[in-house]
mmCIF file of C-alpha atoms in Angstrom:
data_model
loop_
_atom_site.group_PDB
_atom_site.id
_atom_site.type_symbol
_atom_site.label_atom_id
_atom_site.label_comp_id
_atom_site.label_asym_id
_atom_site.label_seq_id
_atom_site.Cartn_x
_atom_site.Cartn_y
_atom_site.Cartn_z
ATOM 1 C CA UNK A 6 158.556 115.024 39.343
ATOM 2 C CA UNK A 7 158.544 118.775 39.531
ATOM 3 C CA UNK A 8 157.580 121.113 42.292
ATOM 4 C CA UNK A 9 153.870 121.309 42.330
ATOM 5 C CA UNK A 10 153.644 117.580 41.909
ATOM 6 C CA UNK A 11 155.456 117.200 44.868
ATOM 7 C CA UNK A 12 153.670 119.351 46.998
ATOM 8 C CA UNK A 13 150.238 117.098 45.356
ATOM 9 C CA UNK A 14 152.428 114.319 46.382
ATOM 10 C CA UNK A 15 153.464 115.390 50.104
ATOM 11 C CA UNK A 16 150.799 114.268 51.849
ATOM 12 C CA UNK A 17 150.981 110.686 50.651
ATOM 13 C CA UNK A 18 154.799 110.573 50.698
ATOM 14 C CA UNK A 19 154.526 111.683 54.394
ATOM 15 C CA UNK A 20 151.500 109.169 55.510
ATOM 16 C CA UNK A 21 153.566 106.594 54.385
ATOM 17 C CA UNK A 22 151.145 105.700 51.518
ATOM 18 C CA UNK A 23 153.256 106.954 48.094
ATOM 19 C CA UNK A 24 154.140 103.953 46.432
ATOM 20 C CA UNK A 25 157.608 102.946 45.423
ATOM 21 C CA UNK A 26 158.371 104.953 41.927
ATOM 22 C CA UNK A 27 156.967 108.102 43.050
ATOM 23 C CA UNK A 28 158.322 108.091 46.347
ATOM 24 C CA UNK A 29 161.951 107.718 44.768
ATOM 25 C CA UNK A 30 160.749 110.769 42.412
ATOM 26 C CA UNK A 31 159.698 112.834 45.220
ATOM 27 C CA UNK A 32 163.453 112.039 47.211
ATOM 28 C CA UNK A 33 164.811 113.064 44.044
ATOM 29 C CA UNK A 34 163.672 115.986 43.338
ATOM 30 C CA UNK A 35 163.386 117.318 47.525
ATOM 31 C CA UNK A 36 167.291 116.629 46.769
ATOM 32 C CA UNK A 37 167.820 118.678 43.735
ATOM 33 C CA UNK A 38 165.123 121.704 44.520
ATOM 34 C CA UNK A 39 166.369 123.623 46.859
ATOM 35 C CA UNK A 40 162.891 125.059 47.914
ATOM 36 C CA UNK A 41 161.418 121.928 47.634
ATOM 37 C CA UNK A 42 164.091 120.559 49.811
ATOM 38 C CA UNK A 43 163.310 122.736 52.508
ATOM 39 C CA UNK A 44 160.004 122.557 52.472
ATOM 40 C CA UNK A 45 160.244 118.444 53.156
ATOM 41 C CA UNK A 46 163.026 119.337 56.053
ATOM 42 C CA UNK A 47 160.306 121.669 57.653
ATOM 43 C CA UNK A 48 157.567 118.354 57.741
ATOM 44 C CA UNK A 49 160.111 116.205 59.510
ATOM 45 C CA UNK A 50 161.161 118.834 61.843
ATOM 46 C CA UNK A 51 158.225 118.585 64.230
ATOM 47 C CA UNK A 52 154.447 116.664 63.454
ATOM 48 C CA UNK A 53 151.215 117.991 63.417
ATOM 49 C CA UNK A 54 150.325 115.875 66.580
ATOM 50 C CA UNK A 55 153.386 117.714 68.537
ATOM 51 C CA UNK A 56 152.535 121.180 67.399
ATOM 52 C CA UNK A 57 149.109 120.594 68.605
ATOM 53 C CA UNK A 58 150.359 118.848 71.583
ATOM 54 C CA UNK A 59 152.020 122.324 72.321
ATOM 55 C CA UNK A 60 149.609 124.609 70.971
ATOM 56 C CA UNK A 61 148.760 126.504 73.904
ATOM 57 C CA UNK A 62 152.084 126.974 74.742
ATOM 58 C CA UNK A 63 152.820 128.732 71.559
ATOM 59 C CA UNK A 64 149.436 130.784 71.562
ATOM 60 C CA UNK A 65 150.775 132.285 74.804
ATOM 61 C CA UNK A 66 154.240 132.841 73.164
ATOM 62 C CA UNK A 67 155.548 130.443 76.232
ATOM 63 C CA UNK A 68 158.204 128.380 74.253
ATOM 64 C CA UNK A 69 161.820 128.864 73.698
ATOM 65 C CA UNK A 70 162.886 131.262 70.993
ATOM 66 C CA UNK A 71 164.462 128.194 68.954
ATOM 67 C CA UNK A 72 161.154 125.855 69.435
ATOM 68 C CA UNK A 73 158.841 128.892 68.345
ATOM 69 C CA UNK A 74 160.776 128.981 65.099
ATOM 70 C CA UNK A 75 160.254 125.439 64.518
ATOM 71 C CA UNK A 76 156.968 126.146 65.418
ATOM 72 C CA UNK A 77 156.288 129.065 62.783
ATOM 73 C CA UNK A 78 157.897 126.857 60.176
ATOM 74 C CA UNK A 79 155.959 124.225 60.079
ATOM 75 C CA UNK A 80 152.831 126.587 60.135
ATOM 76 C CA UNK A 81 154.000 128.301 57.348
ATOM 77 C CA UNK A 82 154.117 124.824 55.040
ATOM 78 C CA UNK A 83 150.965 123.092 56.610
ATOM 79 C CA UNK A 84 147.195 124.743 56.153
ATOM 80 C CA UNK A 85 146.337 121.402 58.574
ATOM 81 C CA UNK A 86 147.856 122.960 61.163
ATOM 82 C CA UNK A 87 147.502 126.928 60.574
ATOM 83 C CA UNK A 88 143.295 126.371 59.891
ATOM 84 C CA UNK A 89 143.078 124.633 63.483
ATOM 85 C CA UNK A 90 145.456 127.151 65.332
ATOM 86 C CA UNK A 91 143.446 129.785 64.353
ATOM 87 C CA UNK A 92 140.268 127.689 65.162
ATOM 88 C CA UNK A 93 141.149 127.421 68.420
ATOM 89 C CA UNK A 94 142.313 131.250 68.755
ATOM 90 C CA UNK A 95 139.144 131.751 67.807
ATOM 91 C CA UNK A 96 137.195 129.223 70.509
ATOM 92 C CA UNK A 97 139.103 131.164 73.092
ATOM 93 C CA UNK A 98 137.857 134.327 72.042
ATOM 94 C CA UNK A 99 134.126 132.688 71.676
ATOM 95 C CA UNK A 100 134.611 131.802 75.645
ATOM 96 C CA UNK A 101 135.962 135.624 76.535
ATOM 97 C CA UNK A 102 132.747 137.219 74.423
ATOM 98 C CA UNK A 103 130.274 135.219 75.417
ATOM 99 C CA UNK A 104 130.919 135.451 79.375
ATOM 100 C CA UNK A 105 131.753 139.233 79.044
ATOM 101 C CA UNK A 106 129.614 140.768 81.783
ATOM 102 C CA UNK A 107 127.771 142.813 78.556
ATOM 103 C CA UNK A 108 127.817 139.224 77.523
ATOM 104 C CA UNK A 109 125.914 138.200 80.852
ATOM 105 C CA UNK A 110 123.725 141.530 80.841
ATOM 106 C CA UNK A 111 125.374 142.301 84.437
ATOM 107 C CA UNK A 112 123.518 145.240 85.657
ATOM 108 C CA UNK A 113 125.744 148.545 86.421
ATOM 109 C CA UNK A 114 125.222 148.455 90.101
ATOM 110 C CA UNK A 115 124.347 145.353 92.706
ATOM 111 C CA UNK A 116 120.776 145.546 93.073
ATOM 112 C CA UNK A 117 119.451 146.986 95.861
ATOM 113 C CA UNK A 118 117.679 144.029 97.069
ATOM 114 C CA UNK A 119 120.700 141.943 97.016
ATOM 115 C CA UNK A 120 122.602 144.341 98.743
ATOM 116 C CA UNK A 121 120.472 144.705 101.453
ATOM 117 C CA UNK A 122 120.350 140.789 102.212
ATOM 118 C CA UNK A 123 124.101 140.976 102.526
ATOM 119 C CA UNK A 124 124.319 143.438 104.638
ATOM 120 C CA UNK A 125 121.681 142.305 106.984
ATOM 121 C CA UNK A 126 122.962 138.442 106.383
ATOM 122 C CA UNK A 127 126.431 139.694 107.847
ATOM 123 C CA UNK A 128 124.610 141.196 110.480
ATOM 124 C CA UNK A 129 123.242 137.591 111.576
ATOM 125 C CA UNK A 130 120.044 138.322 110.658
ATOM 126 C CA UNK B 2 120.079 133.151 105.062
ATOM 127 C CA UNK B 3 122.957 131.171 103.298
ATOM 128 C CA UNK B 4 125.840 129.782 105.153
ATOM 129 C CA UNK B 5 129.354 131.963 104.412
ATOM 130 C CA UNK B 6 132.125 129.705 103.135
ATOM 131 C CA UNK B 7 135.234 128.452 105.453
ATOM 132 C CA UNK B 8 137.783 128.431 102.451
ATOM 133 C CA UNK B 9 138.786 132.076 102.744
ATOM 134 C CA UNK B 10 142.168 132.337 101.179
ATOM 135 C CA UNK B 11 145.456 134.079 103.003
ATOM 136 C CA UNK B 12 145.984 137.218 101.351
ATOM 137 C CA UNK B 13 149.382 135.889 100.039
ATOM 138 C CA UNK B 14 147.703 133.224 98.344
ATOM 139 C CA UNK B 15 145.778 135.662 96.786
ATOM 140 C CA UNK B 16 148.770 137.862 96.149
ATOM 141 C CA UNK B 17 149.617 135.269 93.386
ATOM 142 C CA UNK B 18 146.177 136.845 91.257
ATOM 143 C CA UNK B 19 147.102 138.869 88.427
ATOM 144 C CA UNK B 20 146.396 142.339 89.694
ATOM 145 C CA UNK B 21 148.627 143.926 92.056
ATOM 146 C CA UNK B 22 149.120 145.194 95.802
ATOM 147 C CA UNK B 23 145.831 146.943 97.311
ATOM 148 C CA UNK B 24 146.062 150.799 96.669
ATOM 149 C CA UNK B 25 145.976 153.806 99.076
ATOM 150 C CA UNK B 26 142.335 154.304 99.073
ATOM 151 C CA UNK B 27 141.764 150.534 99.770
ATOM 152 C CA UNK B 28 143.959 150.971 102.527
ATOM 153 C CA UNK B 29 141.642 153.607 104.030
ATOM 154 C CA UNK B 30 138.880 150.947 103.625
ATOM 155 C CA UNK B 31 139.948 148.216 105.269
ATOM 156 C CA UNK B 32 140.870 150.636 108.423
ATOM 157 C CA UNK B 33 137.117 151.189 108.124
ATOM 158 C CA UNK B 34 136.153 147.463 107.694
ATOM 159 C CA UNK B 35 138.174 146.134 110.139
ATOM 160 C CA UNK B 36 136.807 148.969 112.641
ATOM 161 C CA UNK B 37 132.930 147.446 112.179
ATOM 162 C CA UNK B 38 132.060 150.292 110.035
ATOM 163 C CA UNK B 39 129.014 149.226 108.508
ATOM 164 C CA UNK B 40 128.896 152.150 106.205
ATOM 165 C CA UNK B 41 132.353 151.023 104.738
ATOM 166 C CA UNK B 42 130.770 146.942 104.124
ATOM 167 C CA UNK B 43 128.230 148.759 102.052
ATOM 168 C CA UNK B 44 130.858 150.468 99.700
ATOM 169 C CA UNK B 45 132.486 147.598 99.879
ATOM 170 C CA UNK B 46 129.897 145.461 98.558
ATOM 171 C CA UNK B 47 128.718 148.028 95.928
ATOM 172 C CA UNK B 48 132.359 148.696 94.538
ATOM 173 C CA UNK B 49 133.537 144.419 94.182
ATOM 174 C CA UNK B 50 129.707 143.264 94.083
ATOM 175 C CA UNK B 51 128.871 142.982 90.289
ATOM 176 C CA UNK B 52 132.253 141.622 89.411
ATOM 177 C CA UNK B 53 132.100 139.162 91.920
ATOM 178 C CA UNK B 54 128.589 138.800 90.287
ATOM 179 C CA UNK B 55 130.499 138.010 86.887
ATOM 180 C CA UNK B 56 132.840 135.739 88.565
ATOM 181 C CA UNK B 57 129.435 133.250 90.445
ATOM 182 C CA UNK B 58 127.573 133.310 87.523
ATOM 183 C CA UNK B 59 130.297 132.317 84.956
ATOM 184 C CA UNK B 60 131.069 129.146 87.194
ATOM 185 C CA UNK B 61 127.636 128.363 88.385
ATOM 186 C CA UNK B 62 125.625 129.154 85.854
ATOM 187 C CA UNK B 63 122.789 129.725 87.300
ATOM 188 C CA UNK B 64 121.365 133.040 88.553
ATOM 189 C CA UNK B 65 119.554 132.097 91.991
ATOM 190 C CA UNK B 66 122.878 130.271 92.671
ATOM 191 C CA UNK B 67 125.327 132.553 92.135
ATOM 192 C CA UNK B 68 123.407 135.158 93.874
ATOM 193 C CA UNK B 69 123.345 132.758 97.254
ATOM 194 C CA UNK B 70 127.232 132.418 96.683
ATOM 195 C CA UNK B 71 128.062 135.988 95.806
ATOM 196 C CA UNK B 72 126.333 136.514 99.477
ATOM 197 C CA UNK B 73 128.327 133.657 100.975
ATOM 198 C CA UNK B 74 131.333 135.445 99.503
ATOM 199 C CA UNK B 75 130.949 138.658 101.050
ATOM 200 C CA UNK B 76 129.439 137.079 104.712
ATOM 201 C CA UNK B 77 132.743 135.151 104.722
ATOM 202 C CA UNK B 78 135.351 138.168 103.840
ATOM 203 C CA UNK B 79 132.841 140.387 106.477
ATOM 204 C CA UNK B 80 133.464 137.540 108.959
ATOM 205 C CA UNK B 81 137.707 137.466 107.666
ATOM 206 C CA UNK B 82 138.555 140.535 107.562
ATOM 207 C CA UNK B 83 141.011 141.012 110.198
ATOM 208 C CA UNK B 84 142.899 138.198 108.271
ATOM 209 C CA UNK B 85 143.569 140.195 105.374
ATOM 210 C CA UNK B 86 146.853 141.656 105.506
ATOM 211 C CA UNK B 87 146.318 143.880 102.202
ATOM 212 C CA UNK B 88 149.015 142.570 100.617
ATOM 213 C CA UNK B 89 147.296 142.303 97.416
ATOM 214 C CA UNK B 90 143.961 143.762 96.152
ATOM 215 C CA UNK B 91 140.707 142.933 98.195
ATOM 216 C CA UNK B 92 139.263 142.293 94.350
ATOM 217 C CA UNK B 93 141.752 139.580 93.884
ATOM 218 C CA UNK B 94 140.895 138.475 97.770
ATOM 219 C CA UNK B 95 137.003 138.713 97.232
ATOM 220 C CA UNK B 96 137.660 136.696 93.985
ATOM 221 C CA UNK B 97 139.189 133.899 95.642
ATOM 222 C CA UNK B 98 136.700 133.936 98.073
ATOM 223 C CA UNK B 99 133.604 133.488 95.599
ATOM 224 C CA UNK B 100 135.507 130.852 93.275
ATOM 225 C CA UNK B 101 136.101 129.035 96.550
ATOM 226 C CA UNK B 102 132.081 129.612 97.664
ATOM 227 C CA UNK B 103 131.337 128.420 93.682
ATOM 228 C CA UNK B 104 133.123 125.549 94.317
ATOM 229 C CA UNK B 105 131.570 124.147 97.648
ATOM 230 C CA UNK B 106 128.280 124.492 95.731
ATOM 231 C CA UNK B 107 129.256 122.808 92.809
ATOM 232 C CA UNK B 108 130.778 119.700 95.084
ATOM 233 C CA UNK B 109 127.215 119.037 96.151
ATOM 234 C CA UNK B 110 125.332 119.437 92.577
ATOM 235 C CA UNK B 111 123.960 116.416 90.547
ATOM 236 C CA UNK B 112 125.995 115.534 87.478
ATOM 237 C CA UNK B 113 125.125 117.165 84.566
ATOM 238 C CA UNK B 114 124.845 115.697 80.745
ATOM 239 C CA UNK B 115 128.191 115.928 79.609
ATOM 240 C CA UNK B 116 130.445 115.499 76.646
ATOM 241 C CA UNK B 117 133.438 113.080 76.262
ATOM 242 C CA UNK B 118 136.406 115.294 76.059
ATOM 243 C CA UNK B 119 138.419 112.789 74.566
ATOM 244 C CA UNK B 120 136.517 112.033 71.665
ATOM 245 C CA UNK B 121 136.398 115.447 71.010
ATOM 246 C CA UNK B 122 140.407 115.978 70.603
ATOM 247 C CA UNK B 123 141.910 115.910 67.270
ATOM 248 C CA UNK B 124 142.916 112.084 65.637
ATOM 249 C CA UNK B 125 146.621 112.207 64.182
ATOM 250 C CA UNK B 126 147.602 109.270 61.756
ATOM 251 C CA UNK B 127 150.648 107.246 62.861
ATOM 252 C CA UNK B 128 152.941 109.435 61.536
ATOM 253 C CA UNK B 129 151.576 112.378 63.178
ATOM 254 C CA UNK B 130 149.672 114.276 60.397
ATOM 255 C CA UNK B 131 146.245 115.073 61.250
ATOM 256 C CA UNK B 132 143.834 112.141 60.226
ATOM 257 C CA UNK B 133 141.250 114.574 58.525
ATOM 258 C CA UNK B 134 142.052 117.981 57.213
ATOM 259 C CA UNK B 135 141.529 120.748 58.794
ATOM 260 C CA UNK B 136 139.192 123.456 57.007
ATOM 261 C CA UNK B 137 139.323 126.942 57.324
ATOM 262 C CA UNK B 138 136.930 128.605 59.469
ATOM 263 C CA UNK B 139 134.882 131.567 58.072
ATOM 264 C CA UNK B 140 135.442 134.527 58.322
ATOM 265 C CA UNK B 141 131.757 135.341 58.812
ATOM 266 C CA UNK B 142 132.486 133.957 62.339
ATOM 267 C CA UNK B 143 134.165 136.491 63.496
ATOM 268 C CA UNK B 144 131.564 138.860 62.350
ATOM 269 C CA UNK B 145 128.700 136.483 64.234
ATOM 270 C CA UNK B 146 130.734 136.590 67.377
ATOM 271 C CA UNK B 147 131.544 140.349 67.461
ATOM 272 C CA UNK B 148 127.271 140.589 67.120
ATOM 273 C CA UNK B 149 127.296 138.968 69.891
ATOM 274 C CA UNK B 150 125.036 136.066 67.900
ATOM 275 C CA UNK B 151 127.142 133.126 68.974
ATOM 276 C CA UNK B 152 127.022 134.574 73.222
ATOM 277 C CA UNK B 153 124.423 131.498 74.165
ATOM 278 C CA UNK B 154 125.957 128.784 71.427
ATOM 279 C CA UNK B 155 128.797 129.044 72.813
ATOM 280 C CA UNK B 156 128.219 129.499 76.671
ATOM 281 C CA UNK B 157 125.476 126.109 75.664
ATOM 282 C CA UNK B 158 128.816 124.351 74.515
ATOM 283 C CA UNK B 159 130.901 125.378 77.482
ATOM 284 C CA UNK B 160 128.313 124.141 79.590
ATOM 285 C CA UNK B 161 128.280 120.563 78.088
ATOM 286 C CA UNK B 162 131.905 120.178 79.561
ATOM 287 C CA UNK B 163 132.453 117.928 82.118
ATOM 288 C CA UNK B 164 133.385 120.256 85.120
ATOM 289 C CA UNK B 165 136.726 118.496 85.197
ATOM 290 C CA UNK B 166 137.362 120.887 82.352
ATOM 291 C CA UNK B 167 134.893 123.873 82.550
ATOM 292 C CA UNK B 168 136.151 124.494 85.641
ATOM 293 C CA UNK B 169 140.154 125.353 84.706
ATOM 294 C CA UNK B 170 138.796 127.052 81.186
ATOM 295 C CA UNK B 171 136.583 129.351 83.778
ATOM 296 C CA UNK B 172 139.078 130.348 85.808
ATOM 297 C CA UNK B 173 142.253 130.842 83.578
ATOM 298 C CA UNK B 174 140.597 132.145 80.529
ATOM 299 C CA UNK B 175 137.185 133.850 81.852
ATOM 300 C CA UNK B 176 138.250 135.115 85.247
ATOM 301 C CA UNK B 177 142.099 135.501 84.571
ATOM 302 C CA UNK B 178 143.881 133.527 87.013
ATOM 303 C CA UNK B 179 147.421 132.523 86.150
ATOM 304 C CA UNK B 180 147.880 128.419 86.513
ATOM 305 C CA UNK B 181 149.597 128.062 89.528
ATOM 306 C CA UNK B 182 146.441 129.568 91.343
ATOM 307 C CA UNK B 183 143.909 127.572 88.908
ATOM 308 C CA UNK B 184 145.530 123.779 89.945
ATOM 309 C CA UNK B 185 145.580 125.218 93.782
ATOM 310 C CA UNK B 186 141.875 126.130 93.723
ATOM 311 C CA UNK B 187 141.218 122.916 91.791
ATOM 312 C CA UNK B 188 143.160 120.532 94.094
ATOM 313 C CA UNK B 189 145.221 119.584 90.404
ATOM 314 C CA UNK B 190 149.104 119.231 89.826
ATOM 315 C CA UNK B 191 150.096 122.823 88.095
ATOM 316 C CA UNK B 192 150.784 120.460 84.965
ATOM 317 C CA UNK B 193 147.611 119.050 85.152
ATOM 318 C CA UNK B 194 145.823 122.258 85.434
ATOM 319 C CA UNK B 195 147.299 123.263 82.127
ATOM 320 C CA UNK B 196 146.732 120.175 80.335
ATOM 321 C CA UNK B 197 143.069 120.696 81.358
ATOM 322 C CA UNK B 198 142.735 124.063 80.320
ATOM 323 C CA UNK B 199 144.357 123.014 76.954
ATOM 324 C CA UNK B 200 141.891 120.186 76.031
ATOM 325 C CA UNK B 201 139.142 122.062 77.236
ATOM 326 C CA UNK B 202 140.065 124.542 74.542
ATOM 327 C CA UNK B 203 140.080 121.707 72.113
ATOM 328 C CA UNK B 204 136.935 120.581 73.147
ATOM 329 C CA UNK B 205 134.834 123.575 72.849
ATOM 330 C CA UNK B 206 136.457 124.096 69.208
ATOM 331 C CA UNK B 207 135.064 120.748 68.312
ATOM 332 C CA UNK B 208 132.140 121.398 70.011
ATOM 333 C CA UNK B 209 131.666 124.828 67.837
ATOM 334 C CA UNK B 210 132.783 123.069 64.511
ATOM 335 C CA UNK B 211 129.126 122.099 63.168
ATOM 336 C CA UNK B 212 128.203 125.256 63.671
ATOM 337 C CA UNK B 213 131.096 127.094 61.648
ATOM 338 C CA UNK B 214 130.997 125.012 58.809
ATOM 339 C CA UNK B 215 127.507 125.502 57.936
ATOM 340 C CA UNK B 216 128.456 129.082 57.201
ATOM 341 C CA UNK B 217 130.881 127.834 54.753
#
């Protein structure tokens, strides 16, 4: 097996569904390629499910130093992961547009008539 | 004439908002307020009113509402005053004040259609890799959003949210308020609050998916 078969390989080999030969190939080579080995130390580091688990915590950089970096890692090997971070960067930023008060079409001032019922419903009246 | 709101917040519990202690020239105000100065209300109302406007109408949705609450608000800091210490800014006290008038309302309102939130959170496999890949969103997004094309699409989505969730999105990521204040207006654990915020998040990016990948 060389590199780019393993990375065609990865997701298999990780789900659990490689079969026998070519999961032996794939431990083989992660054990002679350096880069190769790294990159398969970076997948068993953390899952997908615990990075999202955590994802708002990282988006507001409120994670130890040592987790973030096991956090940038594994976004750095998986697309899975990177494509729904910024997804959801992106939802929150949908939320902040679309209930900006330009957004809303807040007028400039309070209107006059609404004013006016304040100040006369604080009155009593 | 609407009824003003009991749940007026200390002014240390509002302290805990993210802006900070009330300036000089608010302090001049509130001498005025807390004198009976009408003419000071009225500045008082014009200067906080639309953003308190902001604030009603991004929880209640509705524009007749959130005008009736917005006057609530400002009936109920009128009738408060005197408890304000000015320990923090009357924004962030005025603030507090309409969430908590928002609230009340929303307490008595019939349930709305809503989505599942749970069956709109990602599925992981076993082993903890996501069940489905995960596709790139467009770019073209971006450029829809910043048009301001996606504004009702996305408030539509937000709205489909079981309040459970719409309610901590509002008020950590549309009004600003840190957690600790979110899970105390809520009635939530400070945990909880996050959590909610978090899957609400998730939600509404399911909830938008559809709609980015037939720009693909």
């Amino acid at each position: 097996m060389n590199c780019e078969q393993l990375m065609s390989a990865a997701h298999d080999y990780f789900l659990r569904t490689l079969p026998a030969g070519p999961r032996a190939e794939f431990d083989a080579h992660a054990e002679s390629c350096p880069a190769c080995g790294e990159f398969v130390r970076v997948c068993r580091e953390i899952t997908c499910r615990e990075v999202n688990e955590f994802l708002d915590r990282y988006v507001a950089g409120d994670l130890p130093p040592e987790r973030m970096a096991v956090f940038e890692r594994h976004l750095s090997i998986c697309s899975d992961c990177l494509n729904y971070l910024e997804s959801y960067k992106f939802a929150l930023r949908a939320a902040q547009t679309s209930f900006s008060a330009q957004a809303l079409q807040l007028p400039e001032s309070m209107p006059e008539e609404l004013v006016r019922a304040i100040l006369a419903a604080s009155r009593g009246e | 004439m609407t009824q003003p709101t009991d749940a007026v917040p200390s002014a240390s519990q509002a302290a805990k908002a993210p802006a900070g202690a009330s300036t000089a020239g608010e302090e001049e105000l509130l001498t005025q307020l807390r004198g009976g100065c009408p003419a000071a209300f009225e500045r008082l109302v014009r200067a906080h009113g639309v953003a308190l406007m902001a604030t009603t109408r991004r929880i209640l949705r509705d524009e007749h509402e959130a005008n009736d609450a917005l006057q609530e608000t400002f009936v109920s800091a009128y009738r408060a005053m005197d408890r304000f210490d000015g320990r923090c800014p009357l924004g962030a006290w005025l603030q507090q004040i309409a969430v908590n008038a928002c609230l009340m309302r929303l307490r008595s309102r019939r349930r709305r259609a809503e989505v599942e939130v749970e069956e709109l959170l990602p599925q992981f496999t076993t082993y903890g890799q996501f069940a489905e890949h995960q596709e790139r969103w467009t770019e073209a997004a971006d450029a829809r959003l910043e048009r301001g094309e996606m504004a009702e699409l996305v408030r539509a989505a937000i709205d489909r949210l079981p309040d459970k969730f719409r309610l901590p999105l509002v008020l950590r990521d549309l009004e600003g308020l840190d957690y600790s204040l979110v899970a105390e207006r809520l009635g939530a654990t400070h945990n909880a609050a996050k959590i909610r915020v978090h899957r609400a998040r998730q939600a509404l990016r399911a909830l938008l998916e559809p709609h980015m990948k037939e720009h693909l």
